[in-house]
Amino acid sequence: RQAQYSALRDKACVTKDGQPIELLINAGLTIDLPHIDDTGSAGIGLFRTELQFMVSPNLPRSSDQLALYRTVLDAAGSKPVTFRTLDIGGDKALPYMETVIEENPALGWRAIRLGLDRPGLLRGQIRALLRAGGGRALKIMFPMISDIAEFDQAKAIVERELTYLRQHGHSLPERIDIGTMVEVPALLYQLDELLKKVDFVSVGSNDLFQFLFAVDRGNAKVSERFDILSAPILRALRDIVRKAKAAKKAASLCGEMASKPIGALALIAIGYRSLSLSATAHGPVKALILDLDAKKAEAMINPLLDAPVGSVSIREALTKFAETE
Ligand code: PEP
Ligand code: MG
């Protein structure tokens, strides 16, 4: 199997009916970097910067952050990397930071919330990212944004740091794209406005589903209580990609759903053309794509999503489609 997947490495990632699909990988540590090339991926769609902080016994210095970001960009070469700013706090607690006891850490003081309340940390990280991106293209993405004002504030920090670096004679990125994760359901109802401001969005399906279904993603008793191939999920995901397309903004999905071949099939069928997945999933998902008639999948799934909930099993239909096509 492995050999079969590596044979696909240099093949263009295009469906049978000629639609290019961008397959990116998720990463977070230097050990992940060889996978950019050994999978034949298009780049890194989600670089989880918090991992450096989580494996370190103390707060990484800005020079350590800068060194890591440079290493990542060097490893990626001409391929794009989307750096997500720190998604810590809540259940991703850092041993060397103030402990906050919260009854609902997933809903708590985490990610961009912490970043905006303690801007020193976020500012330092953004400065390191901008310096690492000097002379090249840089993509920055914010986690857990739940309204537009938060995005504006976070983006303003990027602009301030850019001004600072310019004044101090540093080389600046040639191009900066600033986007956000879509993982808090409230964003679904502000997409039109949000899409005017961002350069791209990436759906964090792990958190989005947790919040949509009020199901703790880390609690095995409940984490399987919803079907990722069901109408409420797929309708929400389809809305996002349709709106992004209409606004001419790039949309990707970087949660676990993309790492399951049947999940990837559903995502392509509802309109996604960019997925970021774990490196181990790259081969199996690419094999599926090369064998997929995307137009046919689209024609199959859309009526099912528009049918009354419960009148059809989307999971069954997709499974059958995957087996017979
Ligand atoms: C997500 O929420 O889907 C995601 C990709 O981010 P994380 O798993 O790091 O929360
Ligand atoms: Mg998340």
Coordinates of C-alpha atoms and ligand atoms in Angstrom, one line a residue:
R1 CA 0.0 0.0 0.0
Q2 CA 2.7 2.4 1.1
A3 CA 4.6 1.7 -2.1
Q4 CA 1.4 2.2 -4.1
Y5 CA 0.9 5.6 -2.5
S6 CA 4.5 6.8 -3.0
A7 CA 4.0 6.0 -6.7
L8 CA 1.3 8.7 -6.7
R9 CA 3.7 11.2 -5.2
D10 CA 4.6 13.0 -8.5
K11 CA 1.2 12.7 -10.2
A12 CA -0.8 15.9 -10.5
C13 CA -3.6 15.9 -7.9
V14 CA -6.5 16.1 -10.3
T15 CA -9.9 14.3 -10.3
K16 CA -10.8 11.9 -13.2
D17 CA -12.9 14.7 -14.7
G18 CA -10.0 17.1 -14.6
Q19 CA -10.6 19.2 -11.5
P20 CA -7.4 20.1 -9.6
I21 CA -7.6 19.5 -5.8
E22 CA -5.0 21.1 -3.6
L23 CA -3.8 18.7 -0.9
L24 CA -1.8 20.2 1.9
I25 CA -0.5 18.7 5.1
N26 CA -1.0 19.7 8.7
A27 CA 2.2 20.1 10.7
G28 CA 3.6 21.6 13.9
L29 CA 7.1 20.4 14.6
T30 CA 10.3 20.0 12.5
I31 CA 9.8 16.2 12.4
D32 CA 6.8 16.9 10.2
L33 CA 8.7 18.8 7.6
P34 CA 10.1 15.9 5.5
H35 CA 6.5 15.0 4.8
I36 CA 6.0 18.2 2.7
D37 CA 8.0 16.6 -0.1
D38 CA 7.8 12.9 0.6
T39 CA 4.0 13.0 0.2
G40 CA 4.2 15.3 -2.8
S41 CA 1.8 17.7 -1.0
A42 CA 1.1 21.2 -2.2
G43 CA 2.4 22.7 1.1
I44 CA 1.4 23.1 4.7
G45 CA -2.3 24.2 5.1
L46 CA -2.1 24.3 8.9
F47 CA 1.1 24.8 10.9
R48 CA 0.1 24.5 14.6
T49 CA 2.6 26.9 16.2
E50 CA 1.5 26.0 19.7
L51 CA 3.3 22.7 19.5
Q52 CA 6.7 24.3 19.9
F53 CA 5.3 25.9 23.0
M54 CA 3.8 22.7 24.3
V55 CA 7.0 20.6 24.0
S56 CA 9.2 23.3 25.5
P57 CA 9.9 23.4 29.3
N58 CA 9.7 27.2 29.2
L59 CA 8.4 29.9 27.0
P60 CA 10.2 29.8 23.7
R61 CA 12.2 32.9 23.1
S62 CA 11.4 35.0 20.1
S63 CA 14.7 33.9 18.6
D64 CA 13.6 30.3 19.0
Q65 CA 10.3 31.1 17.3
L66 CA 12.0 32.9 14.5
A67 CA 14.4 30.0 14.0
L68 CA 11.6 27.5 13.7
Y69 CA 9.5 29.6 11.3
R70 CA 12.5 30.1 9.1
T71 CA 13.2 26.4 9.1
V72 CA 9.7 25.6 8.1
L73 CA 9.7 28.2 5.3
D74 CA 13.0 26.9 4.1
A75 CA 11.8 23.3 4.1
A76 CA 8.7 24.3 2.2
G77 CA 10.7 26.2 -0.5
S78 CA 8.2 27.6 -3.0
K79 CA 5.3 25.7 -1.5
P80 CA 2.9 27.8 0.7
V81 CA 2.8 27.5 4.5
T82 CA -0.2 28.7 6.6
F83 CA 1.0 29.5 10.1
R84 CA -1.7 29.5 12.7
T85 CA -1.0 31.8 15.6
L86 CA -1.0 30.3 19.1
D87 CA -3.9 28.1 19.9
I88 CA -3.1 27.6 23.6
G89 CA -5.1 27.9 26.8
G90 CA -8.1 25.9 27.7
D91 CA -7.1 22.3 27.5
K92 CA -3.8 23.1 25.8
A93 CA -2.3 24.5 29.0
L94 CA 1.3 25.4 29.2
P95 CA 3.2 24.4 32.3
Y96 CA 5.1 27.7 32.6
M97 CA 2.1 29.9 32.2
E98 CA -0.4 31.1 34.8
T99 CA -2.9 28.3 35.4
V100 CA -6.5 29.3 34.9
I101 CA -9.0 26.8 36.3
E102 CA -12.0 26.8 34.0
E103 CA -15.1 24.7 34.1
N104 CA -15.4 24.6 30.3
P105 CA -11.9 25.0 28.9
A106 CA -12.9 24.5 25.3
L107 CA -15.2 27.5 25.7
G108 CA -12.7 29.3 27.8
W109 CA -9.8 31.7 27.7
R110 CA -7.9 30.3 24.8
A111 CA -6.4 30.9 21.3
I112 CA -7.1 34.4 20.0
R113 CA -9.0 35.4 23.1
L114 CA -5.8 34.9 25.2
G115 CA -3.8 36.4 22.4
L116 CA -5.8 39.6 22.4
D117 CA -6.0 39.9 26.2
R118 CA -2.2 39.4 26.5
P119 CA -1.0 41.0 23.3
G120 CA 2.6 40.8 24.3
L121 CA 2.8 37.1 23.4
L122 CA 0.8 37.5 20.1
R123 CA 2.8 40.5 19.1
G124 CA 6.1 38.7 19.7
Q125 CA 4.9 35.8 17.7
I126 CA 3.7 37.9 14.8
R127 CA 7.0 39.8 14.7
A128 CA 8.8 36.5 14.5
L129 CA 6.5 35.3 11.7
L130 CA 7.0 38.6 9.7
R131 CA 10.7 38.4 10.1
A132 CA 10.9 34.8 9.0
G133 CA 8.8 35.7 6.0
G134 CA 11.1 38.5 4.9
G135 CA 11.5 38.4 1.2
R136 CA 8.9 35.7 0.7
A137 CA 5.2 35.0 0.8
L138 CA 3.6 34.6 4.3
K139 CA 0.2 33.3 5.4
I140 CA -1.0 34.0 8.9
M141 CA -4.2 32.5 10.3
F142 CA -6.0 33.2 13.6
P143 CA -7.6 30.5 15.6
M144 CA -11.0 30.6 17.4
I145 CA -12.1 33.9 15.9
S146 CA -15.8 34.3 16.8
D147 CA -16.6 37.8 15.5
I148 CA -15.3 40.3 13.1
A149 CA -14.0 42.7 15.7
E150 CA -11.6 40.1 16.9
F151 CA -10.3 39.6 13.4
D152 CA -9.8 43.4 13.0
Q153 CA -7.9 43.6 16.3
A154 CA -5.7 40.7 15.4
K155 CA -5.0 42.1 11.9
A156 CA -4.2 45.5 13.5
I157 CA -1.4 43.8 15.4
V158 CA 0.1 42.4 12.2
E159 CA -0.1 45.9 10.7
R160 CA 1.6 47.5 13.8
E161 CA 4.4 45.0 13.7
L162 CA 4.9 45.5 10.0
T163 CA 5.3 49.2 10.6
Y164 CA 7.7 48.5 13.4
L165 CA 9.8 46.2 11.3
R166 CA 9.8 48.6 8.3
Q167 CA 11.0 51.5 10.6
H168 CA 13.8 49.3 11.8
G169 CA 14.9 48.4 8.3
H170 CA 14.0 44.7 8.3
S171 CA 13.2 43.0 5.1
L172 CA 9.4 42.4 4.9
P173 CA 7.4 39.6 3.3
E174 CA 6.7 40.1 -0.4
R175 CA 3.1 39.2 0.2
I176 CA 1.1 38.6 3.3
D177 CA -2.3 36.8 3.3
I178 CA -4.2 37.0 6.5
G179 CA -7.0 34.6 7.2
T180 CA -9.0 32.9 9.9
M181 CA -10.1 29.5 11.0
V182 CA -13.8 29.0 10.8
E183 CA -14.4 26.9 13.9
V184 CA -16.9 28.9 16.0
P185 CA -20.5 28.6 14.7
A186 CA -21.2 32.3 15.2
L187 CA -18.9 33.0 12.3
L188 CA -21.3 31.1 10.0
Y189 CA -23.8 34.0 10.4
Q190 CA -21.2 36.7 9.6
L191 CA -19.6 35.1 6.6
D192 CA -20.5 37.7 4.1
E193 CA -18.9 40.4 6.2
L194 CA -16.0 38.3 7.3
L195 CA -15.2 37.3 3.7
K196 CA -14.8 40.9 2.7
K197 CA -12.0 41.3 5.2
V198 CA -10.0 38.1 5.1
D199 CA -7.7 36.8 2.4
F200 CA -8.7 33.2 3.1
V201 CA -10.6 30.9 5.5
S202 CA -9.9 27.4 6.7
V203 CA -12.5 25.4 8.4
G204 CA -11.5 23.8 11.7
S205 CA -14.0 21.0 11.5
N206 CA -12.8 19.4 14.8
D207 CA -13.9 22.4 16.8
L208 CA -16.7 23.5 14.5
F209 CA -18.4 20.1 15.0
Q210 CA -17.8 20.1 18.7
F211 CA -19.5 23.4 19.0
L212 CA -22.3 22.7 16.5
F213 CA -23.3 19.6 18.3
A214 CA -22.3 20.6 21.8
V215 CA -20.2 17.5 22.0
D216 CA -16.8 17.5 23.7
R217 CA -14.3 16.3 21.1
G218 CA -12.1 14.8 23.8
N219 CA -14.8 12.8 25.6
A220 CA -15.0 9.4 24.0
K221 CA -18.5 8.9 25.6
V222 CA -20.0 11.5 23.4
S223 CA -17.5 12.4 20.6
E224 CA -19.0 9.9 18.1
R225 CA -22.6 11.0 18.8
F226 CA -23.0 12.8 15.5
D227 CA -22.4 11.8 11.9
I228 CA -19.9 13.9 9.9
L229 CA -21.8 12.7 6.8
S230 CA -25.1 14.2 7.9
A231 CA -27.2 17.1 6.6
P232 CA -26.6 19.6 9.3
I233 CA -22.8 19.2 9.1
L234 CA -22.6 19.1 5.3
R235 CA -25.0 22.0 4.8
A236 CA -23.0 24.2 7.1
L237 CA -19.8 23.2 5.3
R238 CA -21.3 23.8 1.9
D239 CA -22.5 27.2 2.9
I240 CA -19.0 28.2 3.9
V241 CA -17.4 27.1 0.6
R242 CA -20.2 28.5 -1.5
K243 CA -19.9 31.9 0.1
A244 CA -16.1 31.9 -0.1
K245 CA -16.3 31.1 -3.8
A246 CA -18.9 33.9 -4.4
A247 CA -16.6 36.3 -2.5
K248 CA -13.6 35.0 -4.5
K249 CA -11.7 34.0 -1.4
A250 CA -9.8 30.8 -0.9
A251 CA -11.4 28.3 1.4
S252 CA -9.9 25.1 2.7
L253 CA -10.6 22.6 5.5
C254 CA -8.0 21.5 7.9
G255 CA -9.8 19.3 10.5
E256 CA -9.7 15.5 10.8
M257 CA -12.7 15.1 8.4
A258 CA -10.4 15.7 5.5
S259 CA -8.1 12.9 6.6
K260 CA -10.8 10.3 6.1
P261 CA -11.2 9.3 2.5
I262 CA -15.0 9.2 2.8
G263 CA -14.9 12.6 4.5
A264 CA -12.7 14.0 1.7
L265 CA -15.1 12.6 -0.8
A266 CA -18.0 14.4 0.8
L267 CA -16.0 17.6 1.0
I268 CA -15.1 17.6 -2.7
A269 CA -18.7 16.7 -3.6
I270 CA -20.0 19.8 -1.8
G271 CA -17.4 22.0 -3.4
Y272 CA -14.1 22.0 -1.6
R273 CA -11.0 22.1 -3.8
S274 CA -8.4 22.5 -1.0
L275 CA -7.9 20.2 1.9
S276 CA -5.3 20.1 4.6
L277 CA -4.8 16.7 6.2
S278 CA -2.4 14.6 8.2
A279 CA 0.6 13.4 6.2
T280 CA -0.4 9.8 6.7
A281 CA -3.8 10.5 5.1
H282 CA -2.3 12.1 2.0
G283 CA -1.7 8.9 0.0
P284 CA -5.1 7.4 0.6
V285 CA -7.0 10.6 -0.1
K286 CA -5.0 11.3 -3.2
A287 CA -5.7 7.8 -4.5
L288 CA -9.4 8.5 -4.0
I289 CA -9.2 11.9 -5.8
L290 CA -7.4 10.4 -8.9
D291 CA -10.2 7.9 -9.2
L292 CA -13.1 10.4 -8.6
D293 CA -15.6 12.0 -10.9
A294 CA -16.2 15.2 -9.0
K295 CA -19.0 16.4 -11.2
K296 CA -20.8 13.1 -10.6
A297 CA -20.2 13.2 -6.9
E298 CA -21.6 16.8 -6.8
A299 CA -24.7 15.8 -8.8
M300 CA -25.2 12.9 -6.4
I301 CA -24.8 14.8 -3.1
N302 CA -26.5 18.1 -3.6
P303 CA -30.1 16.7 -3.9
L304 CA -29.5 14.7 -0.8
L305 CA -28.5 17.8 1.2
D306 CA -31.6 19.6 -0.1
A307 CA -33.9 16.7 0.8
P308 CA -35.7 16.8 4.1
V309 CA -33.5 15.6 7.0
G310 CA -34.0 12.0 7.8
S311 CA -35.6 11.1 4.4
V312 CA -32.3 9.8 3.1
S313 CA -29.0 8.5 4.5
I314 CA -26.2 10.6 3.1
R315 CA -23.7 8.2 4.7
E316 CA -25.2 5.2 2.9
A317 CA -25.4 7.0 -0.4
L318 CA -21.8 8.3 -0.2
T319 CA -20.5 4.8 0.8
K320 CA -22.3 3.2 -2.1
F321 CA -21.0 5.9 -4.4
A322 CA -17.4 5.3 -3.2
E323 CA -17.8 1.5 -3.7
T324 CA -19.3 1.6 -7.1
E325 CA -17.6 4.5 -8.8
Ligands
PEP1 C1 -9.8 22.1 14.2 O1 -10.4 22.6 15.2 O2 -10.5 21.5 13.3 C2 -8.4 22.3 13.9 C3 -7.9 22.0 12.7 O3 -7.6 22.8 14.9 P1 -7.2 22.0 16.2 O4 -7.5 20.5 16.0 O5 -5.8 22.3 16.4 O6 -8.1 22.6 17.2
MG2 MG -9.4 24.1 16.5

